[in-house]
XYZ file of N, CA and C in Angstrom:
426
model
N 307.885 143.178 35.430
C 306.852 143.514 37.051
C 306.902 145.301 36.041
N 305.153 145.808 35.361
C 304.788 146.578 35.307
C 304.500 147.596 35.835
N 304.519 148.771 36.557
C 303.957 149.513 37.097
C 304.245 150.780 36.740
N 303.413 151.922 37.218
C 303.236 153.293 37.831
C 302.325 153.717 36.354
N 302.156 155.317 36.260
C 300.731 155.202 35.880
C 301.990 156.111 35.005
N 301.230 156.551 33.169
C 301.942 157.722 32.556
C 301.183 158.236 32.076
N 300.814 159.140 31.760
C 299.855 160.223 30.961
C 300.256 160.625 29.593
N 299.815 159.665 28.100
C 300.233 160.073 27.032
C 299.226 160.101 26.171
N 299.802 161.017 25.091
C 298.538 161.267 23.845
C 299.380 160.525 22.598
N 298.329 160.212 22.084
C 298.206 159.135 20.326
C 298.513 160.288 19.731
N 298.982 159.912 18.736
C 299.640 160.741 17.270
C 298.284 160.759 17.026
N 298.678 161.453 15.252
C 297.607 161.361 14.779
C 296.756 160.050 14.087
N 297.993 158.904 13.869
C 297.838 158.280 13.394
C 297.656 156.828 14.368
N 297.006 157.627 15.753
C 296.195 156.880 16.144
C 297.373 155.139 17.780
N 298.789 156.566 16.741
C 300.434 155.791 17.596
C 300.656 155.859 19.061
N 300.586 155.223 19.750
C 301.610 155.243 21.222
C 303.079 154.880 21.725
N 303.423 156.288 22.430
C 304.528 156.016 22.531
C 304.641 155.583 23.915
N 304.890 153.834 23.363
C 305.778 153.339 24.906
C 307.028 154.875 25.768
N 306.471 154.378 26.998
C 307.487 155.206 27.799
C 308.988 154.196 27.729
N 309.803 155.329 27.707
C 310.971 154.649 27.786
C 312.083 154.202 28.871
N 310.629 153.966 30.108
C 311.240 153.383 30.829
C 311.231 151.463 30.724
N 309.999 151.584 29.603
C 309.114 150.338 29.138
C 309.844 149.683 28.095
N 310.380 150.377 27.637
C 311.086 150.435 26.080
C 311.786 148.768 26.639
N 313.223 148.767 26.803
C 313.907 148.127 27.089
C 313.447 146.472 27.860
N 312.821 146.567 28.351
C 312.360 145.514 29.091
C 310.988 144.789 27.486
N 310.536 145.367 27.041
C 309.452 144.588 26.363
C 310.234 144.598 25.265
N 311.999 144.935 24.974
C 312.405 144.929 24.018
C 313.298 143.048 23.988
N 313.679 143.353 25.003
C 314.522 142.372 25.832
C 313.260 141.198 25.999
N 312.209 141.067 26.896
C 311.872 140.368 26.849
C 310.826 139.744 25.278
N 309.725 141.130 25.046
C 309.087 140.248 23.967
C 309.284 140.784 22.617
N 311.080 141.115 22.500
C 311.576 142.001 20.922
C 310.279 142.590 20.387
N 309.383 143.475 21.910
C 309.201 145.054 20.657
C 307.624 144.832 20.304
N 307.528 142.937 20.801
C 305.700 142.290 20.064
C 305.050 142.089 21.213
N 304.207 143.472 20.777
C 302.623 143.581 22.088
C 301.699 142.640 21.056
N 300.563 143.006 22.344
C 299.233 142.205 22.217
C 298.274 143.097 22.491
N 297.101 143.908 21.693
C 296.280 144.508 22.364
C 294.577 144.288 22.303
N 293.883 144.159 23.640
C 292.588 143.577 23.398
C 291.638 144.355 24.203
N 291.024 143.905 24.141
C 289.850 144.518 25.167
C 289.444 144.182 26.398
N 289.323 144.546 27.311
C 289.069 144.636 28.931
C 287.654 144.649 29.567
N 286.937 143.843 30.619
C 286.136 144.218 30.464
C 285.801 145.088 31.452
N 286.213 145.916 31.880
C 286.174 146.882 32.257
C 286.217 148.873 31.048
N 286.574 148.215 30.263
C 286.322 148.943 29.170
C 287.133 150.053 28.692
N 288.609 149.298 28.831
C 290.087 149.761 28.784
C 290.252 149.036 27.772
N 291.468 148.586 27.543
C 292.278 147.918 26.566
C 293.429 147.699 27.528
N 294.250 145.360 27.204
C 295.228 145.167 28.310
C 295.905 145.904 26.658
N 297.381 145.774 27.185
C 298.059 145.901 26.434
C 299.366 144.315 26.885
N 299.663 143.444 26.267
C 300.046 142.515 26.752
C 301.565 142.299 26.318
N 303.214 141.920 27.132
C 304.196 141.880 25.981
C 303.629 140.441 25.419
N 304.629 140.407 23.722
C 303.876 138.963 23.571
C 303.877 137.723 24.156
N 304.882 136.793 25.109
C 304.573 135.560 26.020
C 303.929 136.016 27.030
N 303.876 137.291 27.384
C 302.805 137.378 28.209
C 301.224 137.060 27.601
N 301.000 137.511 26.844
C 299.981 137.192 26.236
C 299.650 135.675 25.108
N 300.575 135.643 25.412
C 299.917 133.592 24.725
C 299.904 133.164 25.762
N 300.302 132.853 27.525
C 300.233 132.483 28.701
C 297.790 132.869 29.020
N 298.434 134.025 28.625
C 297.011 134.526 29.562
C 295.990 133.865 27.955
N 296.493 133.635 26.791
C 295.486 133.264 25.646
C 295.115 131.484 26.217
N 296.648 131.284 26.732
C 295.863 129.408 26.779
C 294.935 129.564 27.404
N 294.872 130.394 28.715
C 294.048 129.772 29.891
C 292.624 130.588 29.343
N 292.481 131.478 28.646
C 290.965 131.855 28.025
C 290.679 130.394 27.210
N 291.820 130.308 26.576
C 291.190 128.625 25.557
C 290.237 127.644 26.341
N 291.011 127.998 26.950
C 290.732 126.656 28.108
C 289.265 126.447 28.867
N 289.018 127.722 28.254
C 287.799 128.207 29.261
C 286.544 126.930 28.529
N 285.351 127.384 29.475
C 283.787 126.142 29.100
C 283.009 126.875 28.167
N 282.654 126.338 27.622
C 281.352 126.988 26.462
C 280.916 127.820 27.015
N 280.606 127.330 28.256
C 279.263 128.690 28.480
C 280.048 130.330 29.213
N 281.537 130.080 28.700
C 282.961 131.347 28.109
C 282.843 131.957 26.935
N 282.375 131.318 26.159
C 282.393 131.352 25.045
C 282.365 132.996 24.270
N 281.842 133.431 25.182
C 280.991 135.417 24.489
C 282.494 136.016 25.370
N 283.280 135.512 26.663
C 284.493 136.059 26.510
C 286.087 135.959 26.025
N 285.539 134.453 25.149
C 286.705 134.068 24.129
C 286.786 134.299 23.447
N 285.226 135.076 22.919
C 285.453 136.444 21.395
C 286.243 137.949 21.442
N 284.886 137.558 23.384
C 285.413 138.976 22.988
C 287.508 139.249 23.683
N 288.426 138.558 24.193
C 289.331 138.322 24.423
C 290.150 137.869 23.396
N 290.060 137.274 22.498
C 290.588 136.289 21.529
C 290.546 136.794 20.589
N 288.951 137.154 20.422
C 288.369 137.666 19.167
C 288.858 138.943 18.091
N 289.488 139.852 19.613
C 289.901 141.367 19.354
C 291.039 142.057 19.262
N 292.053 140.503 19.333
C 293.327 140.935 19.993
C 293.861 141.244 18.625
N 295.107 142.191 18.785
C 295.573 142.165 17.841
C 296.735 142.656 18.167
N 297.971 141.888 17.206
C 298.845 141.894 17.003
C 300.426 143.271 16.738
N 300.976 143.665 17.425
C 301.263 144.526 16.796
C 303.061 145.165 17.724
N 303.548 145.772 16.703
C 304.935 145.602 16.851
C 305.742 147.223 16.949
N 306.334 146.931 18.056
C 306.628 148.320 18.133
C 307.832 148.731 17.293
N 308.017 149.678 16.543
C 308.919 150.518 16.237
C 310.332 150.840 16.217
N 310.468 151.903 15.799
C 312.121 151.592 16.261
C 312.121 153.197 17.312
N 311.041 153.608 17.287
C 311.434 154.685 17.678
C 309.996 154.299 19.162
N 310.058 153.384 19.486
C 308.276 152.602 20.575
C 307.263 152.832 20.106
N 306.445 153.466 19.394
C 305.494 153.636 19.123
C 304.688 152.142 18.343
N 303.837 151.909 18.917
C 302.977 151.041 18.442
C 301.164 151.589 18.023
N 300.604 151.011 17.408
C 299.653 151.613 16.315
C 298.081 150.818 17.665
N 297.400 151.546 16.837
C 296.300 151.122 18.293
C 295.517 151.424 17.175
N 294.103 149.998 16.506
C 294.399 150.101 15.807
C 292.144 150.905 16.452
N 291.994 151.371 15.122
C 290.471 152.595 15.154
C 289.748 151.594 15.641
N 289.586 150.503 15.728
C 288.461 149.344 16.326
C 288.335 149.384 17.779
N 290.319 149.401 18.388
C 289.773 148.966 19.732
C 290.186 150.471 20.454
N 290.761 151.477 19.210
C 290.213 152.793 20.054
C 288.720 153.126 20.272
N 288.298 152.471 19.400
C 286.588 152.730 19.502
C 286.022 152.207 20.572
N 286.365 150.850 20.912
C 285.519 150.101 21.740
C 286.117 150.603 23.729
N 287.265 151.032 23.207
C 287.659 151.293 24.569
C 287.217 153.071 25.015
N 287.368 154.348 23.336
C 286.347 155.803 23.918
C 287.656 156.239 23.843
N 288.941 155.138 23.312
C 290.181 156.768 23.363
C 289.508 157.433 21.537
N 290.226 158.769 22.304
C 290.880 159.234 21.050
C 292.183 159.633 21.051
N 292.700 160.714 22.001
C 293.634 161.511 22.029
C 294.199 160.962 22.892
N 294.102 161.837 24.596
C 294.192 161.802 25.575
C 294.502 160.409 26.241
N 295.586 159.488 27.530
C 295.179 158.419 27.456
C 295.828 158.045 28.479
N 295.581 157.793 29.380
C 296.411 156.275 30.457
C 296.924 155.199 30.305
N 298.043 155.114 30.909
C 298.973 153.799 30.483
C 299.658 153.055 32.344
N 298.485 152.044 32.614
C 299.218 151.430 33.940
C 299.863 150.021 34.116
N 300.731 150.792 34.128
C 301.289 148.819 34.536
C 300.879 147.885 35.442
N 300.549 147.036 35.158
C 299.562 146.409 35.895
C 300.349 144.710 36.491
N 301.731 144.907 36.613
C 302.361 143.230 36.415
C 303.021 143.201 35.809
N 301.980 141.963 34.870
C 302.451 141.118 33.654
C 301.880 141.896 32.384
N 301.070 142.894 32.470
C 300.559 143.449 31.105
C 299.957 145.610 31.399
N 299.602 145.812 30.742
C 299.407 146.970 30.827
C 297.829 147.359 30.718
N 297.490 147.972 31.307
C 296.039 148.715 30.878
C 296.697 150.216 30.216
N 295.923 149.981 29.074
C 295.143 151.708 28.040
C 293.585 152.265 28.438
N 293.621 153.442 28.394
C 292.383 153.866 29.144
C 292.469 154.872 28.673
N 291.223 155.601 28.586
C 290.766 156.866 28.062
C 291.071 157.658 28.688
N 291.639 158.779 28.999
C 291.974 160.262 30.072
C 290.684 159.887 31.138
N 290.559 160.815 29.804
C 289.361 161.752 30.887
C 288.117 159.445 31.624
N 287.223 158.549 31.247
C 286.987 157.615 31.537
C 287.573 157.053 33.214
N 289.253 157.339 32.874
C 289.989 156.722 33.658
C 289.916 157.694 35.174
N 289.829 159.177 35.017
C 289.962 159.946 35.901
C 288.223 160.017 36.566
N 287.669 159.321 35.472
C 286.010 159.221 36.392
C 286.234 157.893 37.423
N 286.913 156.793 36.830
C 286.238 155.804 37.262
C 287.320 155.511 38.893
N 288.166 156.590 39.051
C 289.721 156.311 39.916
C 288.371 157.042 40.607
N 287.523 158.194 40.384
C 287.875 158.905 41.458
C 286.207 158.428 42.349
N 285.916 157.582 41.402
C 284.277 157.305 42.169
C 284.983 156.113 42.734
N 285.672 154.777 42.563
C 286.834 153.957 43.205
C 286.667 154.570 44.540
N 287.961 155.797 44.470
C 288.348 156.421 45.950
C 287.134 156.942 46.726
N 285.812 157.583 46.309
C 284.554 157.642 47.224
C 283.501 156.709 47.309
N 284.001 155.512 47.139
C 282.952 154.109 48.324
C 284.019 154.181 48.360
N 283.423 152.530 48.753
C 284.179 151.684 50.203
C 285.378 150.694 49.456
N 286.125 150.332 50.208
C 286.950 149.391 49.764
C 286.612 147.884 50.310
N 287.174 147.544 48.922
C 286.240 145.704 48.870
C 286.897 145.235 50.354
N 286.340 143.631 50.371
C 286.251 143.678 51.625
C 287.730 142.639 52.008
N 288.373 142.360 50.811
C 289.493 142.028 50.562
C 290.498 142.807 51.293
N 290.703 144.011 51.812
C 290.963 145.417 52.331
C 290.823 145.195 53.771
N 289.858 144.707 54.339
C 289.715 144.944 55.487
C 291.158 144.839 56.627
N 291.525 143.293 56.593
C 292.922 143.378 57.294
C 294.009 143.311 56.787
N 293.918 144.496 55.264
C 294.804 145.193 54.783
C 296.443 145.924 55.746
N 297.163 146.014 55.778
C 297.823 147.756 56.142
C 298.869 147.867 55.621
N 298.389 149.490 55.249
C 298.626 150.306 54.060
C 300.221 150.892 54.958
């Protein structure tokens, strides 16, 4: 289970240094192999390869009415490998799609990560915090 937020900066070549606390798990469970694709909320999803394969199978089974979403998820997916120092290259196409230039937020979302442009994430989080909580939280105890 991946959780927690990390504020990270891409290097000049567009590489992201995976936080140390996640590297060992990714090396053990996915041999450092990741898949990155677009998320409908404007960020990127970063999957360990075994989790990506499960997600890919679910997407591939969607009906023709979801063909554009198949294209968005599967057609934009990029396989990457962590290098010896725990970095992964975020392709220029995916960086552009998520509006990522340098400063990012990497969020552990259970079986995968979300990678956001930091300014976009901060803006979206503030907007969510000012709004009403979804009905699903009405009977939820904190």
